[in-house]
Amino acid sequence: MTIQQLKYIVALDEERHFARAAEVCMVTQPGLTIQLKNLEEEIGIKIFDRNKVPLTPTTLGIEIINKAKKILREADEIRDFVVNEKNLLEGEVRVGVISTLSPYLIPLFIKAMKEATPKVHFIIREANTGQLMKELETGSLDVVLMATPTGNPNLIEHPIFKEPFVAYLNEHHPMANNEFYELQPGDKTELLLLHSEFCYNAQLLDICGIKSPGKLKEQFTYDISSIETLKNLVRAQLGFAIIPELSILNENNSGLFKPFKEPKPVREISLVVSDSFSKKLLLEKMNEAIWNCLPDSLKKDFAFRKIRWNDSPYFAKSVSDYIKLNSKT
């Protein structure tokens, strides 16, 4: 027994004619007749007396049709409930954010979302990519703001913007006085990395031939997860770093960071949800709020890139693409 079969018997009761009922249900008359026959055989009861003109329900058929009408009303209520829930901007939402983005975007995001969704209570968790993906799949988180693609078929990604990377240099680096940064022969051994679980590190490790986090001046190994720590290591002349552009927006000393020459390496930032997430309006509000709170310089740059991203080789799609194209070693 299906909802569609119930719709057919209700239409037959209203039209009392197979051809007109089939037209109302937008099916062929033979198709409707077969479905009625299948339903009657399944329940073992004749719903309509086909010998009467116009078509007339049997005594038990009248009761079945009345119950079918009630079921269809309840089905419509379920549909309306789902639509309302999808558009409901209230309640609690658990949001995960990768650690390399959270300190720089979340303060702006919170302010924007307070205005856009005043009745939604956001619980924000900062963690690395692997942890956030796991918690998203298990249902511990509702939405994650992270770098994509994830490569996970169970997750749905909604890209918002692409964030360029910049080189963070100390004052003695050979490129410190240049307008743009280009990878130097000695830079591979000087590249400082975050913890290996962060998404963009894998690209740098592979391109630079580094199998594990490096040593500082041959004496120390390190396992850090903060971009701010990387900056301080660079300032201490212990190497250089490649970091996301949002992390340097409040820097007072513009000489410490250099943009890359074209094609600039970028990372795609997306709202990621499980394939069962249904609050589409909330995602739209979050997407809009994040975009609106981005610095104008980044939005302007991204608007240009967005048009050409998929059809032009002019822009590198990752840090590794950039290093491959520009490495002098």
Short mmCIF file of C-alpha atoms in Angstrom, two decimals:
data_model
loop_
_atom_site.label_atom_id
_atom_site.label_comp_id
_atom_site.label_asym_id
_atom_site.label_seq_id
_atom_site.Cartn_x
_atom_site.Cartn_y
_atom_site.Cartn_z
CA MET A 1 0.00 0.00 0.00
CA THR A 2 1.42 3.35 -1.04
CA ILE A 3 0.50 7.00 -0.62
CA GLN A 4 0.08 7.19 -4.38
CA GLN A 5 -2.48 4.37 -4.38
CA LEU A 6 -4.43 6.19 -1.67
CA LYS A 7 -4.44 9.32 -3.83
CA TYR A 8 -5.83 7.28 -6.71
CA ILE A 9 -8.80 5.89 -4.75
CA VAL A 10 -9.62 9.35 -3.37
CA ALA A 11 -9.56 10.78 -6.90
CA LEU A 12 -11.79 7.91 -8.11
CA ASP A 13 -14.25 8.63 -5.32
CA GLU A 14 -14.36 12.32 -6.23
CA GLU A 15 -14.60 11.84 -10.02
CA ARG A 16 -16.51 8.50 -10.11
CA HIS A 17 -14.92 7.92 -13.52
CA PHE A 18 -11.63 6.18 -14.39
CA ALA A 19 -10.63 8.48 -17.27
CA ARG A 20 -11.29 11.72 -15.35
CA ALA A 21 -9.55 10.39 -12.21
CA ALA A 22 -6.53 9.38 -14.28
CA GLU A 23 -6.39 12.87 -15.77
CA VAL A 24 -6.55 14.48 -12.31
CA CYS A 25 -3.73 12.19 -11.10
CA MET A 26 -1.75 12.79 -14.32
CA VAL A 27 -1.38 9.06 -15.07
CA THR A 28 -2.74 6.84 -17.80
CA GLN A 29 -6.09 5.18 -17.25
CA PRO A 30 -4.58 1.65 -17.51
CA GLY A 31 -1.93 2.64 -14.96
CA LEU A 32 -4.53 3.86 -12.49
CA THR A 33 -6.65 0.74 -13.02
CA ILE A 34 -3.68 -1.55 -12.38
CA GLN A 35 -2.80 0.28 -9.17
CA LEU A 36 -6.38 0.02 -7.91
CA LYS A 37 -6.42 -3.69 -8.69
CA ASN A 38 -3.08 -4.20 -6.90
CA LEU A 39 -4.38 -2.40 -3.81
CA GLU A 40 -7.63 -4.37 -3.73
CA GLU A 41 -5.71 -7.65 -4.09
CA GLU A 42 -3.33 -6.67 -1.30
CA ILE A 43 -6.09 -5.89 1.23
CA GLY A 44 -8.52 -8.50 -0.07
CA ILE A 45 -11.43 -6.08 -0.41
CA LYS A 46 -13.20 -4.52 -3.37
CA ILE A 47 -13.12 -0.76 -2.93
CA PHE A 48 -15.31 0.13 -5.91
CA ASP A 49 -18.29 -1.59 -7.55
CA ARG A 50 -17.33 -1.42 -11.24
CA ASN A 51 -20.76 -2.67 -12.35
CA LYS A 52 -22.48 0.54 -11.32
CA VAL A 53 -22.53 3.74 -13.32
CA PRO A 54 -21.24 6.09 -12.19
CA LEU A 55 -18.47 4.22 -10.36
CA THR A 56 -19.58 3.61 -6.77
CA PRO A 57 -17.57 2.68 -3.66
CA THR A 58 -18.55 -0.45 -1.79
CA THR A 59 -19.65 -0.22 1.84
CA LEU A 60 -16.17 -1.13 3.10
CA GLY A 61 -14.69 0.95 0.30
CA ILE A 62 -16.32 4.09 1.75
CA GLU A 63 -14.58 3.48 5.09
CA ILE A 64 -11.27 2.80 3.37
CA ILE A 65 -11.57 6.00 1.30
CA ASN A 66 -12.33 8.04 4.44
CA LYS A 67 -9.26 6.60 6.16
CA ALA A 68 -7.22 7.29 3.03
CA LYS A 69 -8.29 10.95 3.14
CA LYS A 70 -7.19 11.17 6.78
CA ILE A 71 -3.82 9.57 5.98
CA LEU A 72 -3.26 11.97 3.08
CA ARG A 73 -4.06 14.96 5.31
CA GLU A 74 -1.53 13.72 7.86
CA ALA A 75 1.02 13.19 5.09
CA ASP A 76 0.51 16.80 4.04
CA GLU A 77 0.99 17.86 7.66
CA ILE A 78 4.30 16.00 7.74
CA ARG A 79 5.36 17.76 4.55
CA ASP A 80 4.39 21.15 5.98
CA PHE A 81 6.21 20.33 9.22
CA VAL A 82 9.39 19.46 7.35
CA VAL A 83 9.20 22.66 5.30
CA ASN A 84 8.72 24.72 8.47
CA GLU A 85 11.61 22.96 10.21
CA LYS A 86 13.89 23.62 7.24
CA ASN A 87 13.05 27.30 7.46
CA LEU A 88 13.06 27.55 11.27
CA LEU A 89 15.71 29.97 12.51
CA GLU A 90 15.51 29.04 16.18
CA GLY A 91 17.09 26.60 18.59
CA GLU A 92 20.61 25.31 19.07
CA VAL A 93 23.18 24.80 16.29
CA ARG A 94 26.57 23.16 16.89
CA VAL A 95 29.22 24.66 14.62
CA GLY A 96 32.76 23.36 14.16
CA VAL A 97 35.59 25.51 12.78
CA ILE A 98 39.11 24.54 11.77
CA SER A 99 41.77 26.01 14.04
CA THR A 100 43.55 27.85 11.24
CA LEU A 101 40.41 29.87 10.50
CA SER A 102 38.61 30.19 13.81
CA PRO A 103 40.65 32.97 15.50
CA TYR A 104 40.30 35.28 12.53
CA LEU A 105 36.80 34.65 11.17
CA ILE A 106 34.69 33.54 14.15
CA PRO A 107 34.66 36.94 15.95
CA LEU A 108 33.33 38.52 12.76
CA PHE A 109 30.93 35.62 12.16
CA ILE A 110 29.42 35.80 15.67
CA LYS A 111 28.64 39.47 15.30
CA ALA A 112 27.06 38.96 11.87
CA MET A 113 24.96 35.96 12.96
CA LYS A 114 23.63 37.78 16.03
CA GLU A 115 21.97 40.20 13.63
CA ALA A 116 20.90 37.63 11.02
CA THR A 117 19.54 34.92 13.36
CA PRO A 118 18.89 36.42 16.81
CA LYS A 119 16.93 33.35 18.03
CA VAL A 120 19.60 30.77 17.14
CA HIS A 121 22.05 29.72 19.85
CA PHE A 122 25.39 28.74 18.31
CA ILE A 123 27.76 26.37 20.10
CA ILE A 124 31.15 26.79 18.43
CA ARG A 125 33.90 24.18 18.63
CA GLU A 126 37.42 24.71 17.33
CA ALA A 127 39.39 21.63 16.27
CA ASN A 128 41.44 20.17 13.44
CA THR A 129 40.02 18.88 10.19
CA GLY A 130 40.03 15.19 11.09
CA GLN A 131 38.23 15.68 14.39
CA LEU A 132 35.60 17.96 12.86
CA MET A 133 34.82 15.56 10.01
CA LYS A 134 34.42 12.68 12.45
CA GLU A 135 32.10 14.67 14.72
CA LEU A 136 30.08 15.83 11.73
CA GLU A 137 29.53 12.24 10.60
CA THR A 138 28.57 11.05 14.09
CA GLY A 139 26.12 13.93 14.58
CA SER A 140 28.06 15.69 17.34
CA LEU A 141 28.23 18.75 15.08
CA ASP A 142 25.62 20.19 12.74
CA VAL A 143 27.76 22.41 10.51
CA VAL A 144 31.51 22.73 10.01
CA LEU A 145 33.40 25.66 8.53
CA MET A 146 36.50 24.19 6.96
CA ALA A 147 38.78 23.90 3.95
CA THR A 148 37.47 21.76 1.12
CA PRO A 149 37.20 19.48 -0.75
CA THR A 150 37.05 16.88 1.99
CA GLY A 151 36.91 13.83 -0.27
CA ASN A 152 34.17 12.42 1.97
CA PRO A 153 31.10 11.22 -0.01
CA ASN A 154 28.90 11.36 3.10
CA LEU A 155 29.34 15.11 3.47
CA ILE A 156 27.90 17.98 1.44
CA GLU A 157 30.06 21.04 0.82
CA HIS A 158 28.77 24.56 0.25
CA PRO A 159 31.73 26.75 -0.85
CA ILE A 160 31.74 30.36 0.39
CA PHE A 161 35.06 31.88 -0.60
CA LYS A 162 38.64 31.11 -1.53
CA GLU A 163 41.31 32.39 0.82
CA PRO A 164 44.79 33.17 -0.58
CA PHE A 165 47.95 32.12 1.24
CA VAL A 166 50.85 34.48 1.95
CA ALA A 167 54.47 33.86 2.83
CA TYR A 168 55.45 34.98 6.33
CA LEU A 169 59.15 35.92 6.39
CA ASN A 170 61.69 37.20 8.85
CA GLU A 171 63.67 40.32 8.01
CA HIS A 172 66.76 38.32 6.96
CA HIS A 173 65.00 36.17 4.39
CA PRO A 174 66.34 36.64 0.82
CA MET A 175 62.88 37.70 -0.36
CA ALA A 176 62.23 40.11 2.53
CA ASN A 177 62.65 43.20 0.37
CA ASN A 178 60.83 41.87 -2.68
CA GLU A 179 57.28 42.79 -3.62
CA PHE A 180 56.25 39.15 -4.09
CA TYR A 181 57.41 35.85 -2.68
CA GLU A 182 58.91 33.08 -4.81
CA LEU A 183 60.15 29.77 -3.41
CA GLN A 184 63.92 29.83 -2.90
CA PRO A 185 66.26 26.82 -3.11
CA GLY A 186 66.96 26.88 0.62
CA ASP A 187 63.39 27.43 1.73
CA LYS A 188 62.35 23.77 1.87
CA THR A 189 64.45 23.10 4.93
CA GLU A 190 63.28 26.34 6.56
CA LEU A 191 59.54 25.82 6.07
CA LEU A 192 57.67 25.75 9.40
CA LEU A 193 54.55 23.60 9.59
CA LEU A 194 51.55 23.19 11.81
CA HIS A 195 50.45 19.86 13.23
CA SER A 196 50.28 17.19 10.50
CA GLU A 197 46.50 16.84 10.81
CA PHE A 198 45.86 20.27 9.35
CA CYS A 199 44.63 19.98 5.80
CA TYR A 200 47.05 22.17 3.90
CA ASN A 201 50.17 20.82 5.63
CA ALA A 202 50.02 17.56 3.69
CA GLN A 203 50.60 19.48 0.47
CA LEU A 204 53.63 21.31 1.82
CA LEU A 205 55.14 18.18 3.35
CA ASP A 206 54.81 16.32 0.06
CA ILE A 207 56.16 19.07 -2.18
CA CYS A 208 59.08 19.92 0.10
CA GLY A 209 59.97 16.27 0.68
CA ILE A 210 59.44 16.50 4.44
CA LYS A 211 58.22 13.27 6.05
CA SER A 212 57.60 14.65 9.54
CA PRO A 213 57.58 18.00 11.40
CA GLY A 214 60.99 19.59 11.19
CA LYS A 215 63.63 20.46 13.74
CA LEU A 216 64.42 23.93 14.96
CA LYS A 217 68.14 24.54 14.62
CA GLU A 218 68.78 20.76 14.76
CA GLN A 219 67.97 20.59 18.48
CA PHE A 220 64.20 20.79 18.83
CA THR A 221 61.29 18.96 17.26
CA TYR A 222 57.94 20.66 17.43
CA ASP A 223 54.24 19.76 17.25
CA ILE A 224 52.23 22.96 17.28
CA SER A 225 48.75 23.89 16.14
CA SER A 226 48.72 27.69 16.25
CA ILE A 227 49.42 30.07 13.40
CA GLU A 228 50.36 32.70 15.97
CA THR A 229 53.11 30.38 17.25
CA LEU A 230 54.36 30.00 13.69
CA LYS A 231 54.56 33.76 13.38
CA ASN A 232 56.62 34.06 16.54
CA LEU A 233 58.97 31.33 15.33
CA VAL A 234 59.45 33.29 12.10
CA ARG A 235 60.07 36.51 14.04
CA ALA A 236 62.69 34.62 16.04
CA GLN A 237 64.43 33.86 12.71
CA LEU A 238 63.78 30.12 13.00
CA GLY A 239 62.35 29.71 9.51
CA PHE A 240 59.47 30.94 7.38
CA ALA A 241 55.80 29.96 7.05
CA ILE A 242 52.99 29.86 4.52
CA ILE A 243 49.79 31.02 6.21
CA PRO A 244 46.22 32.01 5.25
CA GLU A 245 45.62 35.64 4.37
CA LEU A 246 42.97 36.22 7.06
CA SER A 247 45.60 35.55 9.70
CA ILE A 248 47.62 38.67 8.76
CA LEU A 249 44.83 41.22 8.36
CA ASN A 250 45.57 42.82 11.74
CA GLU A 251 49.35 42.74 11.35
CA ASN A 252 51.03 46.07 12.04
CA ASN A 253 54.28 45.20 10.29
CA SER A 254 53.35 44.62 6.65
CA GLY A 255 56.98 43.83 5.84
CA LEU A 256 56.77 40.41 7.52
CA PHE A 257 54.43 38.93 4.91
CA LYS A 258 54.59 38.82 1.14
CA PRO A 259 51.90 37.89 -1.37
CA PHE A 260 52.70 35.21 -3.92
CA LYS A 261 53.19 35.97 -7.57
CA GLU A 262 50.46 34.66 -9.85
CA PRO A 263 49.15 32.04 -9.79
CA LYS A 264 48.41 32.62 -6.13
CA PRO A 265 47.79 29.53 -3.98
CA VAL A 266 44.42 29.53 -2.23
CA ARG A 267 42.25 27.29 -0.11
CA GLU A 268 38.51 26.90 -0.56
CA ILE A 269 36.48 27.58 2.59
CA SER A 270 33.05 25.94 2.79
CA LEU A 271 30.16 25.20 5.07
CA VAL A 272 30.09 21.41 5.33
CA VAL A 273 27.12 19.35 6.55
CA SER A 274 26.06 15.70 6.59
CA ASP A 275 23.85 14.45 3.77
CA SER A 276 20.89 14.39 6.19
CA PHE A 277 21.11 18.07 7.20
CA SER A 278 17.87 19.85 6.25
CA LYS A 279 18.07 23.44 7.50
CA LYS A 280 18.82 25.04 4.14
CA LEU A 281 17.66 28.50 5.15
CA LEU A 282 20.08 28.48 8.08
CA LEU A 283 22.93 27.57 5.72
CA GLU A 284 21.94 30.43 3.44
CA LYS A 285 21.96 32.86 6.36
CA MET A 286 25.36 31.59 7.54
CA ASN A 287 26.79 31.76 4.04
CA GLU A 288 25.55 35.32 3.58
CA ALA A 289 26.77 36.43 7.02
CA ILE A 290 30.26 35.01 6.48
CA TRP A 291 30.55 36.60 3.06
CA ASN A 292 29.38 39.98 4.33
CA CYS A 293 31.89 40.02 7.18
CA LEU A 294 34.88 39.24 4.96
CA PRO A 295 37.34 42.09 4.33
CA ASP A 296 36.57 44.02 1.17
CA SER A 297 40.01 43.27 -0.25
CA LEU A 298 39.42 39.54 -0.03
CA LYS A 299 35.89 39.76 -1.44
CA LYS A 300 37.05 41.85 -4.35
CA ASP A 301 39.86 39.45 -5.09
CA PHE A 302 37.57 36.45 -4.80
CA ALA A 303 34.87 37.91 -7.01
CA PHE A 304 37.46 38.11 -9.78
CA ARG A 305 38.75 34.60 -9.11
CA LYS A 306 35.33 33.08 -8.78
CA ILE A 307 34.47 33.80 -12.39
CA ARG A 308 37.65 32.29 -13.78
CA TRP A 309 38.41 29.55 -11.29
CA ASN A 310 37.15 26.51 -13.19
CA ASP A 311 38.06 27.50 -16.71
CA SER A 312 41.47 29.15 -16.51
CA PRO A 313 44.95 27.84 -15.60
CA TYR A 314 45.88 31.32 -14.46
CA PHE A 315 45.10 30.60 -10.81
CA ALA A 316 46.76 27.88 -8.75
CA LYS A 317 44.24 25.67 -6.96
CA SER A 318 46.46 24.82 -4.00
CA VAL A 319 49.72 25.63 -2.28
CA SER A 320 51.28 22.55 -3.87
CA ASP A 321 50.23 23.71 -7.35
CA TYR A 322 51.92 27.02 -6.71
CA ILE A 323 55.19 25.49 -5.50
CA LYS A 324 55.27 23.06 -8.43
CA LEU A 325 54.85 25.95 -10.86
CA ASN A 326 57.35 28.28 -9.16
CA SER A 327 59.99 26.06 -7.56
CA LYS A 328 63.52 26.84 -8.71
CA THR A 329 65.00 23.61 -7.35
#
